[in-house]
mmCIF file of C-alpha atoms and ligand atoms in Angstrom:
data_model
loop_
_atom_site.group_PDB
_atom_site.id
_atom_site.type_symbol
_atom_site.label_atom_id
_atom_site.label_comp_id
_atom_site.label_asym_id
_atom_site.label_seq_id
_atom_site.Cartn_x
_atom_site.Cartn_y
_atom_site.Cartn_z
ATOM 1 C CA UNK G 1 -8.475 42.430 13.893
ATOM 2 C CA UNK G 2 -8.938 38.529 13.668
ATOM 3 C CA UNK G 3 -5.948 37.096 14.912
ATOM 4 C CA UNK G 4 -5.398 39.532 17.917
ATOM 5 C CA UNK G 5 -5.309 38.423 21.852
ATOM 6 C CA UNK G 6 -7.839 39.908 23.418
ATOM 7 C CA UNK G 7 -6.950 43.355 25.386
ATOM 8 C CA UNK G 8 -6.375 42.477 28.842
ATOM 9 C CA UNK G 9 -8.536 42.820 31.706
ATOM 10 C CA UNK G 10 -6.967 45.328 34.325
ATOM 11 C CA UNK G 11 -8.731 45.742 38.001
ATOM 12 C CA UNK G 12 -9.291 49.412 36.297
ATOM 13 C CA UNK G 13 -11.300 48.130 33.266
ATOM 14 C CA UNK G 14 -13.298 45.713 35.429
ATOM 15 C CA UNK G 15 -14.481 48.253 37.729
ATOM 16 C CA UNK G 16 -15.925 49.839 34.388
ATOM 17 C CA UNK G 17 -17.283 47.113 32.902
ATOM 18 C CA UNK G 18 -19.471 46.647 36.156
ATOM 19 C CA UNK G 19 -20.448 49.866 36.063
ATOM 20 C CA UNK G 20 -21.508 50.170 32.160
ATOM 21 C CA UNK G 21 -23.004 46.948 33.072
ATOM 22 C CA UNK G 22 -26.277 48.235 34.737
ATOM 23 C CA UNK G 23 -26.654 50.449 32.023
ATOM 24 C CA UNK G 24 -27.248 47.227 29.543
ATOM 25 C CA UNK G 25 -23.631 48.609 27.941
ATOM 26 C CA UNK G 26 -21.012 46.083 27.343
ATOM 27 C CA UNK G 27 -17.284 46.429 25.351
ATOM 28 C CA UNK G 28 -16.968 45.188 22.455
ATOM 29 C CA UNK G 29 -13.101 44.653 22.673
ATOM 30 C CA UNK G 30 -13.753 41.504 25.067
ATOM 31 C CA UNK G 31 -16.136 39.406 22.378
ATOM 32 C CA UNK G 32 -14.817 40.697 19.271
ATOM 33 C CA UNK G 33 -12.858 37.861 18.320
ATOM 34 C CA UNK G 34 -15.327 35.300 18.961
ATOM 35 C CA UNK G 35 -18.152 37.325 16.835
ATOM 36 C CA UNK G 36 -15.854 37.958 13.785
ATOM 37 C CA UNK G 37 -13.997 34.404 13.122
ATOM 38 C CA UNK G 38 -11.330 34.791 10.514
ATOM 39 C CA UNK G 39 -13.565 31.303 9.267
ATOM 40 C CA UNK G 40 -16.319 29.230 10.228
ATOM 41 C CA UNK G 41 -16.207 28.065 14.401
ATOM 42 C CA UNK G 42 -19.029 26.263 15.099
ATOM 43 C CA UNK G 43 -20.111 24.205 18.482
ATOM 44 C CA UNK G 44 -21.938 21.835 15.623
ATOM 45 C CA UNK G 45 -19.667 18.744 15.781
ATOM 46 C CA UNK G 46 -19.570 15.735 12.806
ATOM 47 C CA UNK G 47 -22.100 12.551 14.249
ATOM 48 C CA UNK G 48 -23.843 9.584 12.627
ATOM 49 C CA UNK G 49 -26.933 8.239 14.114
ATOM 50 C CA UNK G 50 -26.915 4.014 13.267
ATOM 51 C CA UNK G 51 -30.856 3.749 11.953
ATOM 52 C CA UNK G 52 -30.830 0.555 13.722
ATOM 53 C CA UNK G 53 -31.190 2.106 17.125
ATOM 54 C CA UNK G 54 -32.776 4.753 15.706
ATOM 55 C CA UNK G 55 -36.119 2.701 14.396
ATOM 56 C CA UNK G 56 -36.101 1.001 17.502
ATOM 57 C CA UNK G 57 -36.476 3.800 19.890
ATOM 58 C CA UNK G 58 -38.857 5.066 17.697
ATOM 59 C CA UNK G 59 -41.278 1.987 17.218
ATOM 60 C CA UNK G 60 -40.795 2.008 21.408
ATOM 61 C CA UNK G 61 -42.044 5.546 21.390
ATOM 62 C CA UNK G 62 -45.005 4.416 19.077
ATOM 63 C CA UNK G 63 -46.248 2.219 22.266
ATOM 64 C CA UNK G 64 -45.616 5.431 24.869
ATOM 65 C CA UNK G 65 -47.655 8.111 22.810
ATOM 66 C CA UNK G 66 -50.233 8.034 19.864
ATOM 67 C CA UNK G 67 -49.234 10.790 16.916
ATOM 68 C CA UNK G 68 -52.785 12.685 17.304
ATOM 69 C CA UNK G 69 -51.571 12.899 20.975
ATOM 70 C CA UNK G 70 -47.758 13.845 20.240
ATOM 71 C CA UNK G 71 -49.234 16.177 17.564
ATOM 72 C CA UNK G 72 -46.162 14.991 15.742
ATOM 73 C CA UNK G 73 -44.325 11.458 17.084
ATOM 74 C CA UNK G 74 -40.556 12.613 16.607
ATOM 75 C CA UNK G 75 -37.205 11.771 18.271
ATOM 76 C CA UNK G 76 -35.102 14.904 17.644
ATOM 77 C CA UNK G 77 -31.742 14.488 15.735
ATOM 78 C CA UNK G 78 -29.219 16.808 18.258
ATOM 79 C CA UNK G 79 -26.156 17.468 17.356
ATOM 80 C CA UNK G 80 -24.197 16.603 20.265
ATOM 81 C CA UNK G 81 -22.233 19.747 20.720
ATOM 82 C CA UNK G 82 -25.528 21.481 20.610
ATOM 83 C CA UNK G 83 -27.804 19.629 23.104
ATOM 84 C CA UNK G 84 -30.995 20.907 23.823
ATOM 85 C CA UNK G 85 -31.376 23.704 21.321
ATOM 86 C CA UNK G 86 -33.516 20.743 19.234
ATOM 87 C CA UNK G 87 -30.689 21.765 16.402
ATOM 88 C CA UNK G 88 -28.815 19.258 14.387
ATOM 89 C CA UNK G 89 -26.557 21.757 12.816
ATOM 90 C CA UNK G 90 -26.506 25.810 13.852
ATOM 91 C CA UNK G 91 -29.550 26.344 11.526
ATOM 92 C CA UNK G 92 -31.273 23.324 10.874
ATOM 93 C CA UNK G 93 -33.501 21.100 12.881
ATOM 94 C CA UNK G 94 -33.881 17.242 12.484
ATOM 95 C CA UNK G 95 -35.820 14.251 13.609
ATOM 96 C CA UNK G 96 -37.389 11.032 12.644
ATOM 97 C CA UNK G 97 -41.139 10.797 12.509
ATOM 98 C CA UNK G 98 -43.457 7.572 13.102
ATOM 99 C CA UNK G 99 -46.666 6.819 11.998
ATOM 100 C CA UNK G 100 -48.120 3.853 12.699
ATOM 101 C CA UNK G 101 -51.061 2.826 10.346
ATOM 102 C CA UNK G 102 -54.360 3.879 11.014
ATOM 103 C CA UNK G 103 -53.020 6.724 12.451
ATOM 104 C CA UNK G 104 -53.183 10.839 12.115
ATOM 105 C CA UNK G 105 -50.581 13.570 12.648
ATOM 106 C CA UNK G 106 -53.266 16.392 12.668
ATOM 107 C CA UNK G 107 -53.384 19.287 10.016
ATOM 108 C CA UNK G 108 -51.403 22.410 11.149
ATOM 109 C CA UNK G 109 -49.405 25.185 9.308
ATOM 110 C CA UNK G 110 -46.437 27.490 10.148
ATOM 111 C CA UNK G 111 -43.601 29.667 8.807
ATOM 112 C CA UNK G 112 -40.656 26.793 8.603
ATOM 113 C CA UNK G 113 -40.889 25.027 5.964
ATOM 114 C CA UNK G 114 -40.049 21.412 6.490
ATOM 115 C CA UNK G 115 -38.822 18.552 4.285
ATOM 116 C CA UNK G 116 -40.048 14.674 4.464
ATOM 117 C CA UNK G 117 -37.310 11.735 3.477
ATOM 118 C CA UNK G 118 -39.176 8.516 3.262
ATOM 119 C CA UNK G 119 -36.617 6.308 5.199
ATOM 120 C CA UNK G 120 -39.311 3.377 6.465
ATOM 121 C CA UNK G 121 -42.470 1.664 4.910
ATOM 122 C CA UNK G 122 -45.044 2.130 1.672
ATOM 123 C CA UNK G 123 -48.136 4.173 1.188
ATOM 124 C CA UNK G 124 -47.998 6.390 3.987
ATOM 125 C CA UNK G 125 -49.534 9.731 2.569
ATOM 126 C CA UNK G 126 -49.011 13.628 3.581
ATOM 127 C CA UNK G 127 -51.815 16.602 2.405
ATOM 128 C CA UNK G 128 -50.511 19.600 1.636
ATOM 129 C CA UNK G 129 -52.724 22.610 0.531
ATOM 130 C CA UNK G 130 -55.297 20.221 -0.252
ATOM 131 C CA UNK G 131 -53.420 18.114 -2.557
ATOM 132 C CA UNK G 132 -52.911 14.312 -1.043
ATOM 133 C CA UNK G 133 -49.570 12.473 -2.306
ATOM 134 C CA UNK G 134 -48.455 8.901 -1.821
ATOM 135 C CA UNK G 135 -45.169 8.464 -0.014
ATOM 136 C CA UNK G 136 -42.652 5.528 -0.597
ATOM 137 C CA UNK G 137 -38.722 5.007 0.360
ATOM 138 C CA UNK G 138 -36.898 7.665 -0.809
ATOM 139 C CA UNK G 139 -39.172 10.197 -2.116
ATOM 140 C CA UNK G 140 -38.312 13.307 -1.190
ATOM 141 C CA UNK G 141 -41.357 15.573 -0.083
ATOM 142 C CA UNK G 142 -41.753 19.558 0.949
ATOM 143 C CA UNK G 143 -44.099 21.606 3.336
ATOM 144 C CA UNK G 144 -43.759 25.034 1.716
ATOM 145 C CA UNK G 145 -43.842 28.180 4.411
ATOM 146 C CA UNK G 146 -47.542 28.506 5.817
ATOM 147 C CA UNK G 147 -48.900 25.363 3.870
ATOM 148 C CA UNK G 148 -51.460 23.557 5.982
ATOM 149 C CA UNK G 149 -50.582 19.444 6.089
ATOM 150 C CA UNK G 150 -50.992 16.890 7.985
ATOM 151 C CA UNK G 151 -50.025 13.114 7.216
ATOM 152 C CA UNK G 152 -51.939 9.460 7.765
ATOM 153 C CA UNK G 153 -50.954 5.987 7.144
ATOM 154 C CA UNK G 154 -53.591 3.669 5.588
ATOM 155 C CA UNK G 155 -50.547 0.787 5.248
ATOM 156 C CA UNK G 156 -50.444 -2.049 7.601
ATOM 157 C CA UNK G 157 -46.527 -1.391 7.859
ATOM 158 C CA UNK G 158 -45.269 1.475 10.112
ATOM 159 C CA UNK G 159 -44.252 4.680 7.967
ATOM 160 C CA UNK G 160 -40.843 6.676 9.247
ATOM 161 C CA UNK G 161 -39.627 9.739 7.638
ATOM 162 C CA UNK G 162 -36.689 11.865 8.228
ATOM 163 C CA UNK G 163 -38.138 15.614 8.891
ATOM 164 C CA UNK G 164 -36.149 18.876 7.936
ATOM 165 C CA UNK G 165 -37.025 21.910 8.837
ATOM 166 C CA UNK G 166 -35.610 25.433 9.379
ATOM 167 C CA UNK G 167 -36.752 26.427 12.275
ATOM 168 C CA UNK G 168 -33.829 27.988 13.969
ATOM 169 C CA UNK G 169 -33.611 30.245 11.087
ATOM 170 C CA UNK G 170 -37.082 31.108 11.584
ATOM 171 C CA UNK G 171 -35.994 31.517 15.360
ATOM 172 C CA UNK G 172 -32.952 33.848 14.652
ATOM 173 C CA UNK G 173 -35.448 36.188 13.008
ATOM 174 C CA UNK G 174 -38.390 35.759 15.584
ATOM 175 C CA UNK G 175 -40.675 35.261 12.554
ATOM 176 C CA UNK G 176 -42.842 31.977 13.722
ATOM 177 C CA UNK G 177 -46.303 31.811 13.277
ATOM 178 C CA UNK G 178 -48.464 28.649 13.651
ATOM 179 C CA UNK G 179 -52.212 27.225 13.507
ATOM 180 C CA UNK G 180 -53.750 23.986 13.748
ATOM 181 C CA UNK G 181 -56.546 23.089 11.437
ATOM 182 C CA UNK G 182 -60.276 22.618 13.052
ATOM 183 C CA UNK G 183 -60.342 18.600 11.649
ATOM 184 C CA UNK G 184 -57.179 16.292 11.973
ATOM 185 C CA UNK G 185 -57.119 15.640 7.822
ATOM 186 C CA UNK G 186 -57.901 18.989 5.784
ATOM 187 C CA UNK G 187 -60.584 18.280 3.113
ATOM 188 C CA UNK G 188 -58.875 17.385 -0.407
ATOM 189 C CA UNK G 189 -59.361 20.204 -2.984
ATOM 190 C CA UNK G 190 -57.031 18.571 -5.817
ATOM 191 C CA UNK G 191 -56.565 15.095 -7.596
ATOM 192 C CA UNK G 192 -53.489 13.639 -6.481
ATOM 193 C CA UNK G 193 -50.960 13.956 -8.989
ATOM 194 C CA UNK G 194 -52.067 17.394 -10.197
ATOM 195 C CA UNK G 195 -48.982 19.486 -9.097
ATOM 196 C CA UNK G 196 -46.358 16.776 -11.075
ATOM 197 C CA UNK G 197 -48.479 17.158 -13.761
ATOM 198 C CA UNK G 198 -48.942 20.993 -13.968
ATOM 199 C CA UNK G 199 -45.017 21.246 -13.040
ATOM 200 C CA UNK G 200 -43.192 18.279 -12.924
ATOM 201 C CA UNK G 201 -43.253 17.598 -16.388
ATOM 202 C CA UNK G 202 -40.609 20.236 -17.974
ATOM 203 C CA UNK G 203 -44.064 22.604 -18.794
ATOM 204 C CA UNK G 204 -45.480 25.184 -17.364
ATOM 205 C CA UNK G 205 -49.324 26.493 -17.058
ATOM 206 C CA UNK G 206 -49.172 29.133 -19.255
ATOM 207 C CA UNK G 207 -49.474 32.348 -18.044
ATOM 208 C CA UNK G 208 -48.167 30.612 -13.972
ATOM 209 C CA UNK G 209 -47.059 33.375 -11.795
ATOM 210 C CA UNK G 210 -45.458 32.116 -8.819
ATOM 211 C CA UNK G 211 -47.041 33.149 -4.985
ATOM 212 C CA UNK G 212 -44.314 31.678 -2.754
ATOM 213 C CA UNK G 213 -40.336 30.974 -3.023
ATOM 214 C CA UNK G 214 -41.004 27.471 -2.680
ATOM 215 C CA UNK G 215 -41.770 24.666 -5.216
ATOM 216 C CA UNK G 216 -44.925 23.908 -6.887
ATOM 217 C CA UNK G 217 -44.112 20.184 -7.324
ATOM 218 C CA UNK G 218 -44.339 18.471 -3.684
ATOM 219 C CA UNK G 219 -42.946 15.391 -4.015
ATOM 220 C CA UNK G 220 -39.815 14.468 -5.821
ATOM 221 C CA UNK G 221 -40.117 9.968 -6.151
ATOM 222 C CA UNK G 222 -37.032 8.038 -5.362
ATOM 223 C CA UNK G 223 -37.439 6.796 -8.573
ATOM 224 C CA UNK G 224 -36.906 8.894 -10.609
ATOM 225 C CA UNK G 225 -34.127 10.399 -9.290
ATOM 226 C CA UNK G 226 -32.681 7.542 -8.568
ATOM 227 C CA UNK G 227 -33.353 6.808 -12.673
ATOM 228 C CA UNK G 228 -31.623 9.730 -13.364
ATOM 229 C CA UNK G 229 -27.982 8.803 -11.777
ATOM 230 C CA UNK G 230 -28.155 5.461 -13.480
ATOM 231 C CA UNK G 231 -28.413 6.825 -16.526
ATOM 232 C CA UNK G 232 -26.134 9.935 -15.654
ATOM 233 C CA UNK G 233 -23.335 7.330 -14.335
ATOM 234 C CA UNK G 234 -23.017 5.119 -18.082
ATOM 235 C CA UNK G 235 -21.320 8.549 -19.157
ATOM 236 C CA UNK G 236 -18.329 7.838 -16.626
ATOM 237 C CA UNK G 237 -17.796 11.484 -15.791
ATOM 238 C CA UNK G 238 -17.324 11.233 -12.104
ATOM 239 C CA UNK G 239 -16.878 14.935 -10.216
ATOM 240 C CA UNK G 240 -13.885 14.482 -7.828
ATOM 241 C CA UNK G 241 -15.236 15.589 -5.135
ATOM 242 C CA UNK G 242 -19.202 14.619 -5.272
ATOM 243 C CA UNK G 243 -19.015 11.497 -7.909
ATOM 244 C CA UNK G 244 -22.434 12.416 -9.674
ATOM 245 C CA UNK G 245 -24.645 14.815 -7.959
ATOM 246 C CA UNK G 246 -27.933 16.050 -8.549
ATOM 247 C CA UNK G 247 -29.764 18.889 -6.658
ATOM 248 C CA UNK G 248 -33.594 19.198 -6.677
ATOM 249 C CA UNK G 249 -34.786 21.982 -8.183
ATOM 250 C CA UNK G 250 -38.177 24.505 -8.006
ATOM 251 C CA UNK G 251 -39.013 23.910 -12.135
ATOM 252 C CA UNK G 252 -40.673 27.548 -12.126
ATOM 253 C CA UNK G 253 -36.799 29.178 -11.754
ATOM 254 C CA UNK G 254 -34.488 26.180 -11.261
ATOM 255 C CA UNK G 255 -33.626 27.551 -7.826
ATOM 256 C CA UNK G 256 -33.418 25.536 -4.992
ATOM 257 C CA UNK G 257 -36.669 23.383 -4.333
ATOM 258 C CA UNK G 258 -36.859 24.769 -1.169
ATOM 259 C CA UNK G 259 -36.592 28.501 0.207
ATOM 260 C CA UNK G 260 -33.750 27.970 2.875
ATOM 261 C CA UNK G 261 -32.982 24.625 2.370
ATOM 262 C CA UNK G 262 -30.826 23.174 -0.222
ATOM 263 C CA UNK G 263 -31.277 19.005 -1.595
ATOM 264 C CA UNK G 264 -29.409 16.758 -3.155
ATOM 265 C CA UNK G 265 -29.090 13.367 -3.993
ATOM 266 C CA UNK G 266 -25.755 11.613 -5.278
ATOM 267 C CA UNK G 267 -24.080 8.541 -6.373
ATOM 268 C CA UNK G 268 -20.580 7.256 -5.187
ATOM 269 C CA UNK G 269 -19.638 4.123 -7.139
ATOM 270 C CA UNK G 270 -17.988 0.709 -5.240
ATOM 271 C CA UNK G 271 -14.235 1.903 -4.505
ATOM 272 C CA UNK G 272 -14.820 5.717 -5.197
ATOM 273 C CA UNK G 273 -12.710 7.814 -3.232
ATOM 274 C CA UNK G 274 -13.802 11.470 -2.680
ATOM 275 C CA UNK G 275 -11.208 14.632 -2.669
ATOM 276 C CA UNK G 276 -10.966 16.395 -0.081
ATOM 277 C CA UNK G 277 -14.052 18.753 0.018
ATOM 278 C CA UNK G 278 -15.234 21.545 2.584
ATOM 279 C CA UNK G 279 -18.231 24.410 2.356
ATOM 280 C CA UNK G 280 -20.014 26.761 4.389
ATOM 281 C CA UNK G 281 -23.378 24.744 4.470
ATOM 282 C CA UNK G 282 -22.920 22.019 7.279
ATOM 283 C CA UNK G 283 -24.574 19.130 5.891
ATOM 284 C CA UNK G 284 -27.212 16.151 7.271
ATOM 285 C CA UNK G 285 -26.682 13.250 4.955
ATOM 286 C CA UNK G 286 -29.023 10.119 4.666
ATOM 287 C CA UNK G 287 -27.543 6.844 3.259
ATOM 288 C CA UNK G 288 -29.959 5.606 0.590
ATOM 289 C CA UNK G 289 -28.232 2.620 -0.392
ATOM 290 C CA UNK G 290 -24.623 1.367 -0.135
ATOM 291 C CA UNK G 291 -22.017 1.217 2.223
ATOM 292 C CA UNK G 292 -18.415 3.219 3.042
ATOM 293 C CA UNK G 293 -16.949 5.823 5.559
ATOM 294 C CA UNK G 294 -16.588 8.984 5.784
ATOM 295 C CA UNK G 295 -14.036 11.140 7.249
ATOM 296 C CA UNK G 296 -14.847 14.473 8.443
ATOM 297 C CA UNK G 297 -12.078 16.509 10.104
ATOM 298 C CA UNK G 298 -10.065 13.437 10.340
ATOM 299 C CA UNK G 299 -12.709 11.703 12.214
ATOM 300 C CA UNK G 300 -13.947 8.249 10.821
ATOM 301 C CA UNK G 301 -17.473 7.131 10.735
ATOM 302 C CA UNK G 302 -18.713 3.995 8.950
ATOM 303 C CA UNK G 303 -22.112 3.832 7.173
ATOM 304 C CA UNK G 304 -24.318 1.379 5.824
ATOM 305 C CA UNK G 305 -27.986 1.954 4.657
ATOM 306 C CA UNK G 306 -30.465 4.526 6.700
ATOM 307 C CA UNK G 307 -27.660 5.834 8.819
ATOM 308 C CA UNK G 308 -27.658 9.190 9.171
ATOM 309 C CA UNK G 309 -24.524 11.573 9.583
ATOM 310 C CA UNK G 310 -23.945 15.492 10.124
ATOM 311 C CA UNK G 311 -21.041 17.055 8.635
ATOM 312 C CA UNK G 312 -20.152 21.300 10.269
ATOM 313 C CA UNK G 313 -19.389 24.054 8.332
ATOM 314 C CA UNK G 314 -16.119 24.525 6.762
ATOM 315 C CA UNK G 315 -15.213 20.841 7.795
ATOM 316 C CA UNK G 316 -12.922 18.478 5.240
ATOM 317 C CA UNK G 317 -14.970 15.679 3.767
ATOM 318 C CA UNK G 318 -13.773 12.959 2.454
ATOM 319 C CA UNK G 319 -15.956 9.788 0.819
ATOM 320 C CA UNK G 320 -14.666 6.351 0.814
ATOM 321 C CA UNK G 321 -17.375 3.582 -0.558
ATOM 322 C CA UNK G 322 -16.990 0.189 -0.320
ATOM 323 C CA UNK G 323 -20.306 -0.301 -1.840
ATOM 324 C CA UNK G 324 -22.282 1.524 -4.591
ATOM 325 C CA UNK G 325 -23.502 4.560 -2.849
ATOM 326 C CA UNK G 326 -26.955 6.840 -2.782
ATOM 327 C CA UNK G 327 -26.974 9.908 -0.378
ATOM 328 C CA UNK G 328 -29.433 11.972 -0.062
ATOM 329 C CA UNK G 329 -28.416 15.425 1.256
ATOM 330 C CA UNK G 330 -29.727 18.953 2.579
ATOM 331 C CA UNK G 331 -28.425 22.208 4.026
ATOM 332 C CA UNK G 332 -29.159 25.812 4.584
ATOM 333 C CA UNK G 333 -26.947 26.244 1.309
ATOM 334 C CA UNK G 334 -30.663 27.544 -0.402
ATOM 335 C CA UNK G 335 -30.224 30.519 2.295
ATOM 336 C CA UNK G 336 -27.013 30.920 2.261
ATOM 337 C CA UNK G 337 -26.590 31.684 -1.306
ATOM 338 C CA UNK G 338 -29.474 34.196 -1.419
ATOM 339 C CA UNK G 339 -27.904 36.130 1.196
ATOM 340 C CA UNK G 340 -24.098 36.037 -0.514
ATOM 341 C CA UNK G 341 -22.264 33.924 2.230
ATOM 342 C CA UNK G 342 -21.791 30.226 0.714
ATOM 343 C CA UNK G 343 -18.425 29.054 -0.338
ATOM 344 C CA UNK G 344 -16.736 25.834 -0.879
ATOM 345 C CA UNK G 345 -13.268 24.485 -0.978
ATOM 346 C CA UNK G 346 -11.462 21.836 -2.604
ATOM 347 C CA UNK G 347 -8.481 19.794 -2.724
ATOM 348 C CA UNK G 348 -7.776 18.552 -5.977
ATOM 349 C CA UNK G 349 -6.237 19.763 -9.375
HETATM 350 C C1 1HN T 401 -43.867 19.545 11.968
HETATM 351 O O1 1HN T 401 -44.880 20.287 11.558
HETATM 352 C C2 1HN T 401 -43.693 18.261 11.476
HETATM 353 O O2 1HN T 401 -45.527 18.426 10.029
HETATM 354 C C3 1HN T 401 -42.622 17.495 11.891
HETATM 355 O O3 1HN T 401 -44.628 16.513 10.276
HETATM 356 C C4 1HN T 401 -41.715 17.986 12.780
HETATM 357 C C5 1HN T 401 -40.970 19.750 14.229
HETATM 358 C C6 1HN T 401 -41.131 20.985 14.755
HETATM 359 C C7 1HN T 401 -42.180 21.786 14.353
HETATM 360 C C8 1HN T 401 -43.085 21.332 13.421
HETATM 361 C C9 1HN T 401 -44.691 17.700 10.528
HETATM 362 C C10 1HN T 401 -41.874 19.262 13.302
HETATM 363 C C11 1HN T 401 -42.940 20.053 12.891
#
């Protein structure tokens, strides 16, 4: 059924479709093909984003609008083959948030669930659920589903974040809900620190049930993570096709940290070339440190710290670092797995 032409269109056949037409009926014989892809065909095409430009549009846009204003101050990450849909991949949304010290992004809540990747300054802060935590380069923060938060800056140095969120997921199943909160910062109803200490410290509370699918532990630090690989790497075990990689992990089930999105974070040592690598979940990466290229589908693109690149589903990757390497990575692969559709491919033996 895949490979097959589709059936031709005869004056006969026309003159039904029009007519089946105003009864909201169409064949299926003419779309078939495109709705059931022998693999992956996606309009999502492979792009890096330079952070140099990047910051700069962004500081401009810190001079056009304030972020109680904006509501949230964020240049949107398309994906060029999917302009104007605010997508940066089929089911993920992306953008790159500012804000400037002093300032607000007001408390709100809704269904996606969004993930923060400190990318820019030191002490910026984000509440969620009443529990305030200190954000710094690299740490890796969550917004579960419904969780009111809103984030300030009491720095003197402008904070900027990478923001993931699922909300075309959330669009395919016409779920969204939202609220905004009656006072820009919600009142604080925890210590900061609390959930990494209930959680993130391989224990339990006793007796913890879990409410939601998404991490109790909000923020993930840069450094330890970033400990972790340096340790991992003295061990010399390198996986072909991801050198060392580490995904973040909810410590109540060691499921993904997030409900539909997948994390990761990985290290590529100086000369390190990849195998040839492809998989279901198309992929936003974030250089943390280190430079190289990357070849997706035979296309080149060159990276150096805070660039940003997207590689589509079912795509070949290929690594090639010049310098020692840190990525940080997401995808829908959280979502895909729970429904049974992720798979991965690999060229090596
Ligand atoms: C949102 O709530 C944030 O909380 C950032 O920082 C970006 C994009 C679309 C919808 C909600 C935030 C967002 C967003």
């Amino acid at each position: 059924m895949t490979n097959k032409d589709k059936p031709a269109l005869t004056t006969e056949r026309e003159r039904f479709y029009e007519k089946i037409d105003k009864e909201h009926l169409a064949p299926l014989w003419t779309v078939l093909s495109d709705l059931v892809t022998p693999e992956p065909s996606s309009a999502c095409v492979p792009h890096l984003w330079q952070y140099g430009p990047l910051k700069r549009y962004l500081l401009e846009s810190g001079g056009l609008i304030t972020a109680k204003e904006a509501e949230r101050r964020v240049l949107v990450l398309e994906n060029p083959g999917l302009r104007g849909t605010s997508k940066i991949t089929t089911s993920l949304y992306a953008g790159l948030q500012l804000v400037l010290p002093g300032e607000i992004a007001p408390a709100h809540r809704h269904t996606q669930s969004a993930l923060r990747f400190v990318m820019d300054g030191a002490n910026g802060h984000t509440t969620v659920d009443g529990e305030k935590t200190i954000m710094n380069f690299g740490d890796f923060v969550i917004t579960p589903p419904m969780a009111w938060h809103d984030h300030g800056n009491q720095s003197e140095e402008p904070m900027v974040w990478l923001d993931g969120l699922d909300i075309p997921m959330v669009s395919l199943y016409d779920a969204s809900f939202a609220e905004t909160f009656d006072q820009d910062a919600q009142p604080l109803s925890k210590g900061t620190g609390d959930s990494s200490a209930r959680f993130g410290a391989n224990m339990l509370p006793v007796d913890f049930n879990a409410t939601g699918l998404a991490s109790p532990i909000f923020n993930y630090p840069y450094a330890r993570s970033r400990e972790s690989l340096d340790v991992m790497r003295r061990q010399e075990e390198w996986d072909p096709c991801h050198g060392l990689k580490l995904r973040y992990i909810n410590p109540v089930d060691g499921g993904f940290a997030m409900p539909t999105i997948g994390t990761y974070l990985q290290l590529l040592p100086k000369g390190f070339s990849t195998a040839p690598y492809r998989s279901t979940d198309a992929t936003i990466f974030v250089v943390t440190e280190g430079r190289g290229l990357t070849i997706i589908d035979g296309q080149k693109f060159d990276w150096g710290p805070k660039d940003i690149f997207v590689v589509p589903s079912w795509k070949w990757v290929t690594h090639v670092v010049s310098d020692d390497a840190v990525l940080f990575s997401f995808s829908d692969r959280a979502a895909q797995q729970k429904l049974g559709y992720w798979r991965e491919d690999r060229q090596h033996n």
